[in-house]
Amino acid sequence: MFDTMVITKTVAAFCGALLVFLLGNWAASALYVSQNADAPQAYAIDTGEEDADAEPEVELTFEEAFEVADADAGSRVWSQCRACHQLEAGNNGVGPYLHGVVDRPIGAADGFNYSGALAQVGEVWSPANLNTFIANPAGSAEGTSMSFRGISDVQDRANLIAYIQSQS
């Protein structure tokens, strides 16, 4: 029963299986191991423990952000407004058209029925008034029918106002 042929077949099967496992390991290492495994860490999660004594970042004021506003970046933010507003003069949507809105009297878009709550904002849509209103519409004009939640980033608001102003 245990002649040399059986022993030879058993050893050959064992060596063949070992060869298949070694080739599989080599192929998997070549396919799935990152080429940048020894590269420095791409980002670190800040836990707040290391830089406790570092200076806090100073947030831009709206005036500073508006001075460096980028109308091209504002065109990307405009996609949030596009659902309800138009930039063509006289073309009202769910909201009033925004063509020439900067420095236009509040509530002066022809053909649009305003809710009356905008009197709390001011008399003219100055960039500062627009900034306040876009940041939190319901908070700056209680009772407004505009259900937009607002834009929290001051630079995004400045870019949006610059875009609207450039398209007017």
mmCIF file of N, CA and C in Angstrom, residues 41-153:
data_model
loop_
_atom_site.group_PDB
_atom_site.id
_atom_site.type_symbol
_atom_site.label_atom_id
_atom_site.label_comp_id
_atom_site.label_asym_id
_atom_site.label_seq_id
_atom_site.Cartn_x
_atom_site.Cartn_y
_atom_site.Cartn_z
ATOM 1 N N GLN A 41 1.799 60.098 6.727
ATOM 2 C CA GLN A 41 0.350 60.121 6.923
ATOM 3 C C GLN A 41 -0.267 61.304 6.189
ATOM 4 N N ALA A 42 -1.362 61.056 5.474
ATOM 5 C CA ALA A 42 -1.991 62.090 4.644
ATOM 6 C C ALA A 42 -2.714 63.130 5.494
ATOM 7 N N TYR A 43 -3.376 62.723 6.537
ATOM 8 C CA TYR A 43 -4.086 63.662 7.399
ATOM 9 C C TYR A 43 -4.110 63.104 8.817
ATOM 10 N N ALA A 44 -4.307 63.994 9.746
ATOM 11 C CA ALA A 44 -4.372 63.581 11.137
ATOM 12 C C ALA A 44 -5.684 64.066 11.719
ATOM 13 N N ILE A 45 -6.271 63.278 12.556
ATOM 14 C CA ILE A 45 -7.516 63.663 13.216
ATOM 15 C C ILE A 45 -7.154 64.467 14.449
ATOM 16 N N ASP A 46 -7.664 65.685 14.512
ATOM 17 C CA ASP A 46 -7.348 66.575 15.622
ATOM 18 C C ASP A 46 -8.206 66.215 16.822
ATOM 19 N N THR A 47 -7.566 65.827 17.893
ATOM 20 C CA THR A 47 -8.293 65.520 19.123
ATOM 21 C C THR A 47 -8.297 66.708 20.069
ATOM 22 N N GLY A 48 -7.555 67.754 19.728
ATOM 23 C CA GLY A 48 -7.541 68.950 20.544
ATOM 24 C C GLY A 48 -6.537 68.914 21.681
ATOM 25 N N GLU A 49 -5.856 67.811 21.888
ATOM 26 C CA GLU A 49 -4.933 67.696 23.007
ATOM 27 C C GLU A 49 -3.573 68.307 22.709
ATOM 28 N N GLU A 50 -3.098 68.184 21.485
ATOM 29 C CA GLU A 50 -1.737 68.625 21.178
ATOM 30 C C GLU A 50 -1.622 70.140 21.052
ATOM 31 N N ASP A 51 -2.563 70.787 20.393
ATOM 32 C CA ASP A 51 -2.475 72.214 20.127
ATOM 33 C C ASP A 51 -3.430 73.028 21.002
ATOM 34 N N ALA A 52 -3.487 72.712 22.260
ATOM 35 C CA ALA A 52 -4.385 73.424 23.161
ATOM 36 C C ALA A 52 -3.936 74.866 23.370
ATOM 37 N N ASP A 53 -2.622 75.119 23.261
ATOM 38 C CA ASP A 53 -2.125 76.463 23.489
ATOM 39 C C ASP A 53 -1.977 77.267 22.197
ATOM 40 N N ALA A 54 -2.343 76.703 21.062
ATOM 41 C CA ALA A 54 -2.228 77.409 19.780
ATOM 42 C C ALA A 54 -3.287 78.513 19.692
ATOM 43 N N GLU A 55 -2.983 79.507 18.878
ATOM 44 C CA GLU A 55 -3.922 80.616 18.714
ATOM 45 C C GLU A 55 -5.142 80.162 17.935
ATOM 46 N N PRO A 56 -6.336 80.597 18.337
ATOM 47 C CA PRO A 56 -7.522 80.233 17.565
ATOM 48 C C PRO A 56 -7.544 80.995 16.233
ATOM 49 N N GLU A 57 -8.112 80.357 15.214
ATOM 50 C CA GLU A 57 -8.190 81.005 13.916
ATOM 51 C C GLU A 57 -9.182 82.165 13.986
ATOM 52 N N VAL A 58 -8.799 83.254 13.367
ATOM 53 C CA VAL A 58 -9.662 84.425 13.340
ATOM 54 C C VAL A 58 -10.590 84.290 12.143
ATOM 55 N N GLU A 59 -11.895 84.368 12.398
ATOM 56 C CA GLU A 59 -12.873 84.254 11.316
ATOM 57 C C GLU A 59 -12.957 85.589 10.578
ATOM 58 N N LEU A 60 -13.078 85.492 9.278
ATOM 59 C CA LEU A 60 -13.201 86.697 8.457
ATOM 60 C C LEU A 60 -14.503 87.421 8.760
ATOM 61 N N THR A 61 -14.456 88.734 8.728
ATOM 62 C CA THR A 61 -15.691 89.493 8.779
ATOM 63 C C THR A 61 -16.266 89.525 7.375
ATOM 64 N N PHE A 62 -17.528 89.909 7.248
ATOM 65 C CA PHE A 62 -18.139 89.934 5.932
ATOM 66 C C PHE A 62 -17.451 90.950 5.027
ATOM 67 N N GLU A 63 -17.066 92.072 5.566
ATOM 68 C CA GLU A 63 -16.424 93.104 4.755
ATOM 69 C C GLU A 63 -15.109 92.582 4.162
ATOM 70 N N GLU A 64 -14.318 91.876 4.990
ATOM 71 C CA GLU A 64 -13.063 91.305 4.506
ATOM 72 C C GLU A 64 -13.322 90.219 3.458
ATOM 73 N N ALA A 65 -14.328 89.405 3.700
ATOM 74 C CA ALA A 65 -14.653 88.335 2.760
ATOM 75 C C ALA A 65 -15.188 88.899 1.449
ATOM 76 N N PHE A 66 -15.948 89.991 1.524
ATOM 77 C CA PHE A 66 -16.527 90.578 0.314
ATOM 78 C C PHE A 66 -15.452 91.249 -0.535
ATOM 79 N N GLU A 67 -14.389 91.755 0.106
ATOM 80 C CA GLU A 67 -13.287 92.367 -0.641
ATOM 81 C C GLU A 67 -12.561 91.351 -1.518
ATOM 82 N N VAL A 68 -12.481 90.112 -1.049
ATOM 83 C CA VAL A 68 -11.774 89.067 -1.796
ATOM 84 C C VAL A 68 -12.734 88.054 -2.413
ATOM 85 N N ALA A 69 -13.991 88.441 -2.544
ATOM 86 C CA ALA A 69 -15.016 87.513 -3.043
ATOM 87 C C ALA A 69 -14.731 87.095 -4.482
ATOM 88 N N ASP A 70 -15.024 85.851 -4.776
ATOM 89 C CA ASP A 70 -14.805 85.270 -6.100
ATOM 90 C C ASP A 70 -16.159 84.930 -6.711
ATOM 91 N N ALA A 71 -16.523 85.643 -7.782
ATOM 92 C CA ALA A 71 -17.816 85.428 -8.416
ATOM 93 C C ALA A 71 -17.917 84.029 -9.018
ATOM 94 N N ASP A 72 -16.813 83.473 -9.489
ATOM 95 C CA ASP A 72 -16.847 82.113 -10.041
ATOM 96 C C ASP A 72 -17.199 81.091 -8.962
ATOM 97 N N ALA A 73 -16.659 81.277 -7.780
ATOM 98 C CA ALA A 73 -17.009 80.388 -6.670
ATOM 99 C C ALA A 73 -18.461 80.606 -6.261
ATOM 100 N N GLY A 74 -18.946 81.830 -6.406
ATOM 101 C CA GLY A 74 -20.345 82.128 -6.095
ATOM 102 C C GLY A 74 -21.309 81.462 -7.051
ATOM 103 N N SER A 75 -20.861 81.188 -8.284
ATOM 104 C CA SER A 75 -21.739 80.506 -9.233
ATOM 105 C C SER A 75 -22.051 79.090 -8.764
ATOM 106 N N ARG A 76 -21.130 78.461 -8.035
ATOM 107 C CA ARG A 76 -21.410 77.131 -7.485
ATOM 108 C C ARG A 76 -22.399 77.228 -6.325
ATOM 109 N N VAL A 77 -22.314 78.289 -5.543
ATOM 110 C CA VAL A 77 -23.245 78.464 -4.437
ATOM 111 C C VAL A 77 -24.634 78.841 -4.965
ATOM 112 N N TRP A 78 -24.675 79.484 -6.138
ATOM 113 C CA TRP A 78 -25.936 79.907 -6.745
ATOM 114 C C TRP A 78 -26.870 78.722 -6.993
ATOM 115 N N SER A 79 -26.319 77.522 -7.127
ATOM 116 C CA SER A 79 -27.162 76.357 -7.386
ATOM 117 C C SER A 79 -28.163 76.118 -6.258
ATOM 118 N N GLN A 80 -27.876 76.586 -5.062
ATOM 119 C CA GLN A 80 -28.817 76.455 -3.952
ATOM 120 C C GLN A 80 -29.988 77.427 -4.102
ATOM 121 N N CYS A 81 -29.762 78.550 -4.770
ATOM 122 C CA CYS A 81 -30.785 79.585 -4.921
ATOM 123 C C CYS A 81 -31.599 79.403 -6.191
ATOM 124 N N ARG A 82 -31.017 78.725 -7.158
ATOM 125 C CA ARG A 82 -31.600 78.601 -8.494
ATOM 126 C C ARG A 82 -32.971 77.938 -8.487
ATOM 127 N N ALA A 83 -33.268 77.117 -7.512
ATOM 128 C CA ALA A 83 -34.550 76.419 -7.478
ATOM 129 C C ALA A 83 -35.715 77.392 -7.326
ATOM 130 N N CYS A 84 -35.505 78.511 -6.644
ATOM 131 C CA CYS A 84 -36.602 79.443 -6.386
ATOM 132 C C CYS A 84 -36.432 80.802 -7.053
ATOM 133 N N HIS A 85 -35.211 81.204 -7.367
ATOM 134 C CA HIS A 85 -34.945 82.544 -7.891
ATOM 135 C C HIS A 85 -34.374 82.483 -9.305
ATOM 136 N N GLN A 86 -34.559 83.570 -10.030
ATOM 137 C CA GLN A 86 -34.011 83.723 -11.379
ATOM 138 C C GLN A 86 -33.109 84.950 -11.399
ATOM 139 N N LEU A 87 -32.173 84.978 -12.337
ATOM 140 C CA LEU A 87 -31.301 86.141 -12.489
ATOM 141 C C LEU A 87 -31.741 87.044 -13.634
ATOM 142 N N GLU A 88 -32.792 86.672 -14.354
ATOM 143 C CA GLU A 88 -33.292 87.515 -15.435
ATOM 144 C C GLU A 88 -34.277 88.528 -14.858
ATOM 145 N N ALA A 89 -34.161 89.761 -15.293
ATOM 146 C CA ALA A 89 -35.026 90.832 -14.778
ATOM 147 C C ALA A 89 -36.480 90.543 -15.129
ATOM 148 N N GLY A 90 -37.358 90.660 -14.143
ATOM 149 C CA GLY A 90 -38.785 90.492 -14.338
ATOM 150 C C GLY A 90 -39.258 89.054 -14.378
ATOM 151 N N ASN A 91 -38.369 88.091 -14.242
ATOM 152 C CA ASN A 91 -38.723 86.675 -14.325
ATOM 153 C C ASN A 91 -38.784 86.095 -12.911
ATOM 154 N N ASN A 92 -39.921 86.249 -12.255
ATOM 155 C CA ASN A 92 -40.089 85.745 -10.893
ATOM 156 C C ASN A 92 -40.353 84.254 -10.918
ATOM 157 N N GLY A 93 -39.839 83.572 -9.937
ATOM 158 C CA GLY A 93 -40.120 82.155 -9.738
ATOM 159 C C GLY A 93 -40.918 82.014 -8.465
ATOM 160 N N VAL A 94 -40.565 81.036 -7.655
ATOM 161 C CA VAL A 94 -41.167 80.909 -6.336
ATOM 162 C C VAL A 94 -40.785 82.124 -5.504
ATOM 163 N N GLY A 95 -39.553 82.595 -5.721
ATOM 164 C CA GLY A 95 -39.068 83.811 -5.077
ATOM 165 C C GLY A 95 -38.907 84.907 -6.114
ATOM 166 N N PRO A 96 -38.627 86.120 -5.689
ATOM 167 C CA PRO A 96 -38.478 87.221 -6.650
ATOM 168 C C PRO A 96 -37.190 87.073 -7.468
ATOM 169 N N TYR A 97 -37.163 87.721 -8.641
ATOM 170 C CA TYR A 97 -35.949 87.690 -9.449
ATOM 171 C C TYR A 97 -34.865 88.477 -8.733
ATOM 172 N N LEU A 98 -33.620 88.082 -8.950
ATOM 173 C CA LEU A 98 -32.494 88.697 -8.231
ATOM 174 C C LEU A 98 -31.604 89.537 -9.135
ATOM 175 N N HIS A 99 -32.039 89.813 -10.331
ATOM 176 C CA HIS A 99 -31.275 90.677 -11.230
ATOM 177 C C HIS A 99 -31.268 92.097 -10.643
ATOM 178 N N GLY A 100 -30.108 92.629 -10.366
ATOM 179 C CA GLY A 100 -29.996 93.979 -9.814
ATOM 180 C C GLY A 100 -30.432 94.100 -8.367
ATOM 181 N N VAL A 101 -30.418 93.002 -7.621
ATOM 182 C CA VAL A 101 -30.896 93.042 -6.241
ATOM 183 C C VAL A 101 -29.960 93.840 -5.331
ATOM 184 N N VAL A 102 -28.663 93.864 -5.628
ATOM 185 C CA VAL A 102 -27.725 94.596 -4.779
ATOM 186 C C VAL A 102 -28.006 96.088 -4.925
ATOM 187 N N ASP A 103 -28.260 96.740 -3.804
ATOM 188 C CA ASP A 103 -28.606 98.159 -3.692
ATOM 189 C C ASP A 103 -29.990 98.483 -4.260
ATOM 190 N N ARG A 104 -30.836 97.487 -4.429
ATOM 191 C CA ARG A 104 -32.229 97.708 -4.836
ATOM 192 C C ARG A 104 -33.073 97.833 -3.570
ATOM 193 N N PRO A 105 -34.110 98.678 -3.587
ATOM 194 C CA PRO A 105 -34.984 98.755 -2.406
ATOM 195 C C PRO A 105 -35.604 97.394 -2.091
ATOM 196 N N ILE A 106 -35.749 97.112 -0.823
ATOM 197 C CA ILE A 106 -36.309 95.831 -0.398
ATOM 198 C C ILE A 106 -37.787 95.791 -0.768
ATOM 199 N N GLY A 107 -38.203 94.693 -1.354
ATOM 200 C CA GLY A 107 -39.603 94.510 -1.744
ATOM 201 C C GLY A 107 -39.954 95.214 -3.034
ATOM 202 N N ALA A 108 -38.981 95.469 -3.902
ATOM 203 C CA ALA A 108 -39.240 96.260 -5.104
ATOM 204 C C ALA A 108 -39.208 95.442 -6.390
ATOM 205 N N ALA A 109 -39.240 94.124 -6.318
ATOM 206 C CA ALA A 109 -39.260 93.309 -7.535
ATOM 207 C C ALA A 109 -40.670 93.350 -8.106
ATOM 208 N N ASP A 110 -40.793 93.837 -9.328
ATOM 209 C CA ASP A 110 -42.101 93.978 -9.959
ATOM 210 C C ASP A 110 -42.757 92.617 -10.151
ATOM 211 N N GLY A 111 -44.028 92.550 -9.807
ATOM 212 C CA GLY A 111 -44.806 91.344 -10.044
ATOM 213 C C GLY A 111 -44.658 90.269 -8.985
ATOM 214 N N PHE A 112 -43.972 90.558 -7.892
ATOM 215 C CA PHE A 112 -43.836 89.552 -6.851
ATOM 216 C C PHE A 112 -44.568 90.014 -5.602
ATOM 217 N N ASN A 113 -45.332 89.122 -4.986
ATOM 218 C CA ASN A 113 -46.111 89.424 -3.795
ATOM 219 C C ASN A 113 -45.283 89.057 -2.563
ATOM 220 N N TYR A 114 -44.706 90.055 -1.920
ATOM 221 C CA TYR A 114 -43.855 89.829 -0.751
ATOM 222 C C TYR A 114 -44.697 89.549 0.486
ATOM 223 N N SER A 115 -44.082 88.883 1.473
ATOM 224 C CA SER A 115 -44.795 88.514 2.699
ATOM 225 C C SER A 115 -44.928 89.674 3.671
ATOM 226 N N GLY A 116 -44.160 90.720 3.515
ATOM 227 C CA GLY A 116 -44.232 91.863 4.421
ATOM 228 C C GLY A 116 -43.270 91.773 5.587
ATOM 229 N N ALA A 117 -42.622 90.641 5.778
ATOM 230 C CA ALA A 117 -41.697 90.462 6.896
ATOM 231 C C ALA A 117 -40.339 91.077 6.624
ATOM 232 N N LEU A 118 -40.064 91.466 5.384
ATOM 233 C CA LEU A 118 -38.733 91.956 5.037
ATOM 234 C C LEU A 118 -38.465 93.376 5.522
ATOM 235 N N ALA A 119 -39.457 94.061 6.035
ATOM 236 C CA ALA A 119 -39.237 95.412 6.544
ATOM 237 C C ALA A 119 -38.276 95.405 7.727
ATOM 238 N N GLN A 120 -38.125 94.261 8.382
ATOM 239 C CA GLN A 120 -37.220 94.148 9.524
ATOM 240 C C GLN A 120 -35.753 94.187 9.084
ATOM 241 N N VAL A 121 -35.483 93.849 7.816
ATOM 242 C CA VAL A 121 -34.111 93.746 7.331
ATOM 243 C C VAL A 121 -33.512 95.123 7.096
ATOM 244 N N GLY A 122 -34.255 96.032 6.522
ATOM 245 C CA GLY A 122 -33.771 97.373 6.217
ATOM 246 C C GLY A 122 -34.534 97.947 5.047
ATOM 247 N N GLU A 123 -33.986 99.008 4.439
ATOM 248 C CA GLU A 123 -34.672 99.663 3.333
ATOM 249 C C GLU A 123 -34.103 99.263 1.980
ATOM 250 N N VAL A 124 -32.815 98.937 1.939
ATOM 251 C CA VAL A 124 -32.139 98.629 0.681
ATOM 252 C C VAL A 124 -31.380 97.314 0.855
ATOM 253 N N TRP A 125 -31.317 96.523 -0.225
ATOM 254 C CA TRP A 125 -30.545 95.289 -0.195
ATOM 255 C C TRP A 125 -29.064 95.615 -0.388
ATOM 256 N N SER A 126 -28.451 96.162 0.619
ATOM 257 C CA SER A 126 -27.002 96.395 0.578
ATOM 258 C C SER A 126 -26.311 95.040 0.739
ATOM 259 N N PRO A 127 -25.035 94.935 0.371
ATOM 260 C CA PRO A 127 -24.345 93.649 0.578
ATOM 261 C C PRO A 127 -24.395 93.173 2.029
ATOM 262 N N ALA A 128 -24.319 94.100 2.983
ATOM 263 C CA ALA A 128 -24.382 93.707 4.391
ATOM 264 C C ALA A 128 -25.765 93.169 4.750
ATOM 265 N N ASN A 129 -26.837 93.808 4.254
ATOM 266 C CA ASN A 129 -28.189 93.313 4.519
ATOM 267 C C ASN A 129 -28.419 91.953 3.851
ATOM 268 N N LEU A 130 -27.920 91.807 2.630
ATOM 269 C CA LEU A 130 -28.035 90.512 1.956
ATOM 270 C C LEU A 130 -27.287 89.431 2.731
ATOM 271 N N ASN A 131 -26.104 89.764 3.230
ATOM 272 C CA ASN A 131 -25.327 88.816 4.016
ATOM 273 C C ASN A 131 -26.110 88.356 5.239
ATOM 274 N N THR A 132 -26.682 89.283 5.974
ATOM 275 C CA THR A 132 -27.451 88.946 7.167
ATOM 276 C C THR A 132 -28.646 88.073 6.813
ATOM 277 N N PHE A 133 -29.339 88.425 5.739
ATOM 278 C CA PHE A 133 -30.529 87.681 5.354
ATOM 279 C C PHE A 133 -30.179 86.286 4.843
ATOM 280 N N ILE A 134 -29.121 86.168 4.042
ATOM 281 C CA ILE A 134 -28.749 84.862 3.486
ATOM 282 C C ILE A 134 -28.221 83.935 4.583
ATOM 283 N N ALA A 135 -27.607 84.495 5.612
ATOM 284 C CA ALA A 135 -27.081 83.675 6.700
ATOM 285 C C ALA A 135 -28.207 82.943 7.432
ATOM 286 N N ASN A 136 -29.304 83.622 7.679
ATOM 287 C CA ASN A 136 -30.430 83.020 8.393
ATOM 288 C C ASN A 136 -31.694 83.786 8.036
ATOM 289 N N PRO A 137 -32.372 83.425 6.953
ATOM 290 C CA PRO A 137 -33.547 84.176 6.517
ATOM 291 C C PRO A 137 -34.649 84.260 7.575
ATOM 292 N N ALA A 138 -34.953 83.163 8.220
ATOM 293 C CA ALA A 138 -36.025 83.173 9.210
ATOM 294 C C ALA A 138 -35.633 83.963 10.455
ATOM 295 N N GLY A 139 -34.351 83.988 10.798
ATOM 296 C CA GLY A 139 -33.908 84.723 11.978
ATOM 297 C C GLY A 139 -33.811 86.214 11.751
ATOM 298 N N SER A 140 -33.488 86.640 10.521
ATOM 299 C CA SER A 140 -33.348 88.067 10.262
ATOM 300 C C SER A 140 -34.658 88.722 9.860
ATOM 301 N N ALA A 141 -35.619 87.945 9.384
ATOM 302 C CA ALA A 141 -36.941 88.477 9.013
ATOM 303 C C ALA A 141 -37.986 87.467 9.464
ATOM 304 N N GLU A 142 -38.388 87.582 10.737
ATOM 305 C CA GLU A 142 -39.365 86.629 11.276
ATOM 306 C C GLU A 142 -40.670 86.742 10.502
ATOM 307 N N GLY A 143 -41.210 85.596 10.125
ATOM 308 C CA GLY A 143 -42.451 85.559 9.380
ATOM 309 C C GLY A 143 -42.263 85.551 7.876
ATOM 310 N N THR A 144 -41.018 85.506 7.413
ATOM 311 C CA THR A 144 -40.789 85.460 5.973
ATOM 312 C C THR A 144 -41.283 84.131 5.415
ATOM 313 N N SER A 145 -41.724 84.162 4.176
ATOM 314 C CA SER A 145 -42.184 82.918 3.552
ATOM 315 C C SER A 145 -41.038 82.149 2.925
ATOM 316 N N MET A 146 -39.827 82.682 2.993
ATOM 317 C CA MET A 146 -38.659 81.988 2.465
ATOM 318 C C MET A 146 -38.251 80.900 3.454
ATOM 319 N N SER A 147 -38.320 79.644 3.017
ATOM 320 C CA SER A 147 -38.051 78.525 3.924
ATOM 321 C C SER A 147 -36.621 78.017 3.827
ATOM 322 N N PHE A 148 -35.734 78.762 3.195
ATOM 323 C CA PHE A 148 -34.331 78.357 3.056
ATOM 324 C C PHE A 148 -33.652 78.413 4.420
ATOM 325 N N ARG A 149 -32.806 77.441 4.708
ATOM 326 C CA ARG A 149 -32.155 77.359 6.024
ATOM 327 C C ARG A 149 -31.023 78.346 6.200
ATOM 328 N N GLY A 150 -30.437 78.839 5.095
ATOM 329 C CA GLY A 150 -29.348 79.801 5.175
ATOM 330 C C GLY A 150 -28.014 79.178 4.813
ATOM 331 N N ILE A 151 -27.012 80.035 4.634
ATOM 332 C CA ILE A 151 -25.651 79.607 4.303
ATOM 333 C C ILE A 151 -24.766 80.056 5.457
ATOM 334 N N SER A 152 -24.101 79.115 6.092
ATOM 335 C CA SER A 152 -23.357 79.443 7.313
ATOM 336 C C SER A 152 -21.980 80.049 7.037
ATOM 337 N N ASP A 153 -21.324 79.692 5.937
ATOM 338 C CA ASP A 153 -19.969 80.155 5.667
ATOM 339 C C ASP A 153 -19.981 81.588 5.123
#
